[in-house]
PDB file of C-alpha atoms in Angstrom:
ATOM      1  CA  UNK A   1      17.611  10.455 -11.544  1.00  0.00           C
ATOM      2  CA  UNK A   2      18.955   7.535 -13.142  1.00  0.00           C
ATOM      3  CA  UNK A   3      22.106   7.418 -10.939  1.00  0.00           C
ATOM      4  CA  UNK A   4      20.245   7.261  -7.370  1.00  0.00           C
ATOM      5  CA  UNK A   5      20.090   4.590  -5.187  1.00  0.00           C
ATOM      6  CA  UNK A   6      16.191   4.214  -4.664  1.00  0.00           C
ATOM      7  CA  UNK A   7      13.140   4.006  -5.790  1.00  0.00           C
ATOM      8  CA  UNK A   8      10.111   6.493  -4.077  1.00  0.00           C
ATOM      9  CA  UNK A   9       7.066   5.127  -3.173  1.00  0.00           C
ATOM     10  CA  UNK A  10       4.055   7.076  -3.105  1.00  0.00           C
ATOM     11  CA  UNK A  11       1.764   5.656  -0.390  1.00  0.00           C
ATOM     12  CA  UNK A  12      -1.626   6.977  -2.120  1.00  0.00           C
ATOM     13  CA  UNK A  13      -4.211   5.475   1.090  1.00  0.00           C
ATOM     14  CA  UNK A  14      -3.509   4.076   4.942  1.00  0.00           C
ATOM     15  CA  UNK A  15      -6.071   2.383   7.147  1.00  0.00           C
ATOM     16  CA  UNK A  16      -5.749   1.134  10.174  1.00  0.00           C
ATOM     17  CA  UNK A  17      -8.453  -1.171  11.402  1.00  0.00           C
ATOM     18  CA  UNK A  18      -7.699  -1.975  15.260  1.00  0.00           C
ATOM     19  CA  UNK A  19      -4.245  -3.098  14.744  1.00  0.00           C
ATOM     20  CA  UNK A  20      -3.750  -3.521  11.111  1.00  0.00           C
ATOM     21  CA  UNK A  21      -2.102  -0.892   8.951  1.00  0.00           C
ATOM     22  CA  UNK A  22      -2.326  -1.175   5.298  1.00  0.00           C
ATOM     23  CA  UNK A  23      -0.903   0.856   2.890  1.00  0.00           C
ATOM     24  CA  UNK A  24      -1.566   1.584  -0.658  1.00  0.00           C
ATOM     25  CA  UNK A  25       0.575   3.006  -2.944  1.00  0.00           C
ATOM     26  CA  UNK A  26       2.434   2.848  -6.165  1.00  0.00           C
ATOM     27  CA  UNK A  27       6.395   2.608  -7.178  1.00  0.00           C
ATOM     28  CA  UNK A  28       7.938   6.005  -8.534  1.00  0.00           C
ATOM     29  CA  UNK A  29      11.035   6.310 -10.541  1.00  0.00           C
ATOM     30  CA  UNK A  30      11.906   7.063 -13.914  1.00  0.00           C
ATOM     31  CA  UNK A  31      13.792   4.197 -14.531  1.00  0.00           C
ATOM     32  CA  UNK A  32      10.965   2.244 -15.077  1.00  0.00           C
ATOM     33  CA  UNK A  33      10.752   3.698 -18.322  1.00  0.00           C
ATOM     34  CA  UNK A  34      13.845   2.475 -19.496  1.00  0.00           C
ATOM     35  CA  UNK A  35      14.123  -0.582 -17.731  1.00  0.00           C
ATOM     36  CA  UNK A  36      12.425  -3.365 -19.534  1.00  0.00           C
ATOM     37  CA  UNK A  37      13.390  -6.662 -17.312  1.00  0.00           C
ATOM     38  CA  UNK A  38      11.875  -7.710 -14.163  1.00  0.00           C
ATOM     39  CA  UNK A  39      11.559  -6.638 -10.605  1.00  0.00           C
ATOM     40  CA  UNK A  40      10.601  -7.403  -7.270  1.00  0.00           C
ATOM     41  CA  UNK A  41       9.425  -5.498  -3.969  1.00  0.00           C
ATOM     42  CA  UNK A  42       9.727  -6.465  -0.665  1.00  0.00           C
ATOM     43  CA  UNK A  43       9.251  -5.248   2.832  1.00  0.00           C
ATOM     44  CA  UNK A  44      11.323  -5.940   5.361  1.00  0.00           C
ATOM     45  CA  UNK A  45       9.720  -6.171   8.875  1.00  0.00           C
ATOM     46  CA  UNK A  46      11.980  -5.850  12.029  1.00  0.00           C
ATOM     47  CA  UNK A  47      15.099  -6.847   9.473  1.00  0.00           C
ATOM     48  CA  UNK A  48      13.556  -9.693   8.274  1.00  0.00           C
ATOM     49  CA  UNK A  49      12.613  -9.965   4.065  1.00  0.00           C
ATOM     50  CA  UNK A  50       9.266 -11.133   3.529  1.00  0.00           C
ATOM     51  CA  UNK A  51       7.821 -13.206   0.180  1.00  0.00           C
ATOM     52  CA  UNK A  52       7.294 -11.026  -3.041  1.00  0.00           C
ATOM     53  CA  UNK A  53       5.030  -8.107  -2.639  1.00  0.00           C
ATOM     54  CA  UNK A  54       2.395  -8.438  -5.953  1.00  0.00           C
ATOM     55  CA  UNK A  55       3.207  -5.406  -8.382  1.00  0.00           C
ATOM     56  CA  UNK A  56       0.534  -3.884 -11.440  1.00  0.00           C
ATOM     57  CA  UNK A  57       0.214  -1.132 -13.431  1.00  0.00           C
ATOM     58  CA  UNK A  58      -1.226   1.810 -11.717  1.00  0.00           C
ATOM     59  CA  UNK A  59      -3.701   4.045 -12.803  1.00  0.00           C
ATOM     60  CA  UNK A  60      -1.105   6.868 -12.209  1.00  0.00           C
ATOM     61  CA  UNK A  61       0.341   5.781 -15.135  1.00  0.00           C
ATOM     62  CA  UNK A  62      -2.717   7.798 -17.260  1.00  0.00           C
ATOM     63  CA  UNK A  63      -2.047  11.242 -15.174  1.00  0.00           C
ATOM     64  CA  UNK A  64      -3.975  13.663 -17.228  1.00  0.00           C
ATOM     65  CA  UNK A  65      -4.026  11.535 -20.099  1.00  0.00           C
ATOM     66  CA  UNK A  66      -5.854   9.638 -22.222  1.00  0.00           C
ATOM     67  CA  UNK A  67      -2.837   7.583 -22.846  1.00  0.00           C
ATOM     68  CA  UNK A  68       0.082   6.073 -20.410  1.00  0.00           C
ATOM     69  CA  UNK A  69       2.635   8.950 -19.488  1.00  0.00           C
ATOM     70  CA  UNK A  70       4.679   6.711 -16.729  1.00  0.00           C
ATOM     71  CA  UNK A  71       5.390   3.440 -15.751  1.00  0.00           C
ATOM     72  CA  UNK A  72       4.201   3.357 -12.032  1.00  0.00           C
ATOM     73  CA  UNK A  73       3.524   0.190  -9.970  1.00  0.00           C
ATOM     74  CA  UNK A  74       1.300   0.080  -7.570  1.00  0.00           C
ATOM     75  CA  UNK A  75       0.893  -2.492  -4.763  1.00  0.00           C
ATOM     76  CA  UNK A  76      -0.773  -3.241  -1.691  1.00  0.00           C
ATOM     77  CA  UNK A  77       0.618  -4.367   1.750  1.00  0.00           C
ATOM     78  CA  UNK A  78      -0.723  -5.002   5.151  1.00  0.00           C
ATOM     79  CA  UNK A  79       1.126  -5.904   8.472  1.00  0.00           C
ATOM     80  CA  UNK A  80       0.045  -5.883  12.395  1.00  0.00           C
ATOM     81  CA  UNK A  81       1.572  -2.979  14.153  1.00  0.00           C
ATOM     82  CA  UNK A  82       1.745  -4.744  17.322  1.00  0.00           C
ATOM     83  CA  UNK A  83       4.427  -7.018  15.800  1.00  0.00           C
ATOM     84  CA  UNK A  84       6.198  -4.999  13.701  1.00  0.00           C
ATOM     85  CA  UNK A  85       8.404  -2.336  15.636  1.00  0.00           C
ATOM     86  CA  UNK A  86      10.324  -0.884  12.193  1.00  0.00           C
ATOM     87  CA  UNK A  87       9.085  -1.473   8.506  1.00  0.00           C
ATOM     88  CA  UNK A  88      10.831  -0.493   5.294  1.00  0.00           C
ATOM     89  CA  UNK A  89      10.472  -1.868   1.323  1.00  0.00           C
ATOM     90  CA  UNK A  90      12.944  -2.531  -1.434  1.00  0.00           C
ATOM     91  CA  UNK A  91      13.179  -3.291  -5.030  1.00  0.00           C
ATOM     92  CA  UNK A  92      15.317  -6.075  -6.187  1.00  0.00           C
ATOM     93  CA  UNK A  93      16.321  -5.979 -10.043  1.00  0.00           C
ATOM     94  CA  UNK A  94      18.666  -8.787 -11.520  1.00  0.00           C
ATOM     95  CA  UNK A  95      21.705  -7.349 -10.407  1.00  0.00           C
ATOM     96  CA  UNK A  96      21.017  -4.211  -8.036  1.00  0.00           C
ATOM     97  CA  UNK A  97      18.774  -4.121  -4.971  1.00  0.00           C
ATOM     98  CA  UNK A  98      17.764  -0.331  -4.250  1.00  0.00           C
ATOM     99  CA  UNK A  99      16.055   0.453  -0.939  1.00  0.00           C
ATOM    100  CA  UNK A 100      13.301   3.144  -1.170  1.00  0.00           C
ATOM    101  CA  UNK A 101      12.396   6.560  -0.381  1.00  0.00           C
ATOM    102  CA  UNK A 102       8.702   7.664   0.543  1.00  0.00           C
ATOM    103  CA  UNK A 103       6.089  10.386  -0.433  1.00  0.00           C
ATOM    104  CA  UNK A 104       2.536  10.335   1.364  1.00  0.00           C
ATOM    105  CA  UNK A 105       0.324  12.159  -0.095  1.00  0.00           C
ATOM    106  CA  UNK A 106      -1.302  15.350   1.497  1.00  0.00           C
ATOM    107  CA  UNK A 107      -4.802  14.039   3.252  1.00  0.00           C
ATOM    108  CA  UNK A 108      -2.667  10.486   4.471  1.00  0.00           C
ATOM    109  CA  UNK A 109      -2.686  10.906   8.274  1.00  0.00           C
ATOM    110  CA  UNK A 110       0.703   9.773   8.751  1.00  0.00           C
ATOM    111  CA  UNK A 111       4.226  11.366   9.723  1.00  0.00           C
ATOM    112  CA  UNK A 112       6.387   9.272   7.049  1.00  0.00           C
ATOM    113  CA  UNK A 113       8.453   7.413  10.577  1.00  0.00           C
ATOM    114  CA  UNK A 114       5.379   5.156  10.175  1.00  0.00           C
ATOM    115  CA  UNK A 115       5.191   5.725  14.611  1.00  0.00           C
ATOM    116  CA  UNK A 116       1.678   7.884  14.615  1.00  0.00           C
ATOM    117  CA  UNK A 117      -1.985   8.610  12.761  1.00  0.00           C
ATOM    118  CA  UNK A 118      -4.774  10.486  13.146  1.00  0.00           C
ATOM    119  CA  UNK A 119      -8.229   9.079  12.704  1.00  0.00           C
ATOM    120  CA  UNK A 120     -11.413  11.116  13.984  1.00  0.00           C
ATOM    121  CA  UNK A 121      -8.885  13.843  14.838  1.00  0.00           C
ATOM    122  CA  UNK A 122      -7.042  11.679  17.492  1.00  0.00           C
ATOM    123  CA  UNK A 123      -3.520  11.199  17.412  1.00  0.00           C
ATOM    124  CA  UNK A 124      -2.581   7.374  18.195  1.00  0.00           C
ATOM    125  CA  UNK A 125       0.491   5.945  18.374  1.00  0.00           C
ATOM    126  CA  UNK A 126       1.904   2.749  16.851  1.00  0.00           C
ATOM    127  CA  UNK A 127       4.336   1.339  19.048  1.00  0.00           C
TER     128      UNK A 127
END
């Protein structure tokens, strides 16, 4: 694990609220509990790197515990879907920048190419 080249993201909740998609989620990897120094996420819309995405601990970090187990991140991030036509995150460390690799949990009504959802049982596309 500690030789790959990303980080996963677990994307825990999507809404979509007439053409706004935002997605929930938290950062996965067990580096973080080895590496002490700071980080920063990003997404990069249509190939171009936004500001800082805000990072916190995440509940996740208690999973069936009273105590931490993990260091997970979680964040929160919102874009239009009219404007954005591909959409990926990455991590920037002092000297390495990984890109990531995503999980969505089982009841998120998303295919992970971020392109369709359900809601009320209707498939839209975001295009």
């Amino acid at each position: 694990m500690l030789n790959s080249d990303n980080i996963e993201i677990v994307v825990t909740k999507l809404t979509v609220h007439g053409t706004k998609v935002r997605l929930l989620g938290f950062l996965k990897s067990v580096f973080f509990e080895f590496y002490k120094g700071s980080f920063e996420l990003y997404a990069v819309e249509n190939g171009i790197q936004g500001s800082p995405i805000h990072v916190s601990p995440s509940t996740h970090n208690y999973y069936l515990s009273h105590g931490p187990t993990q260091r997970f991140w979680k964040f929160e991030y919102e874009c239009d879907a009219r404007e954005v036509q591909n959409l990926w995150f990455k991590v920037k460390f002092d000297t390495a920048e990984l890109k990531t690799s995503y999980y969505f949990m089982p009841l998120i009504p998303i295919h992970a190419e971020l392109m369709e959802y359900i809601k009320d049982r209707v498939k839209n596309h975001i295009s």
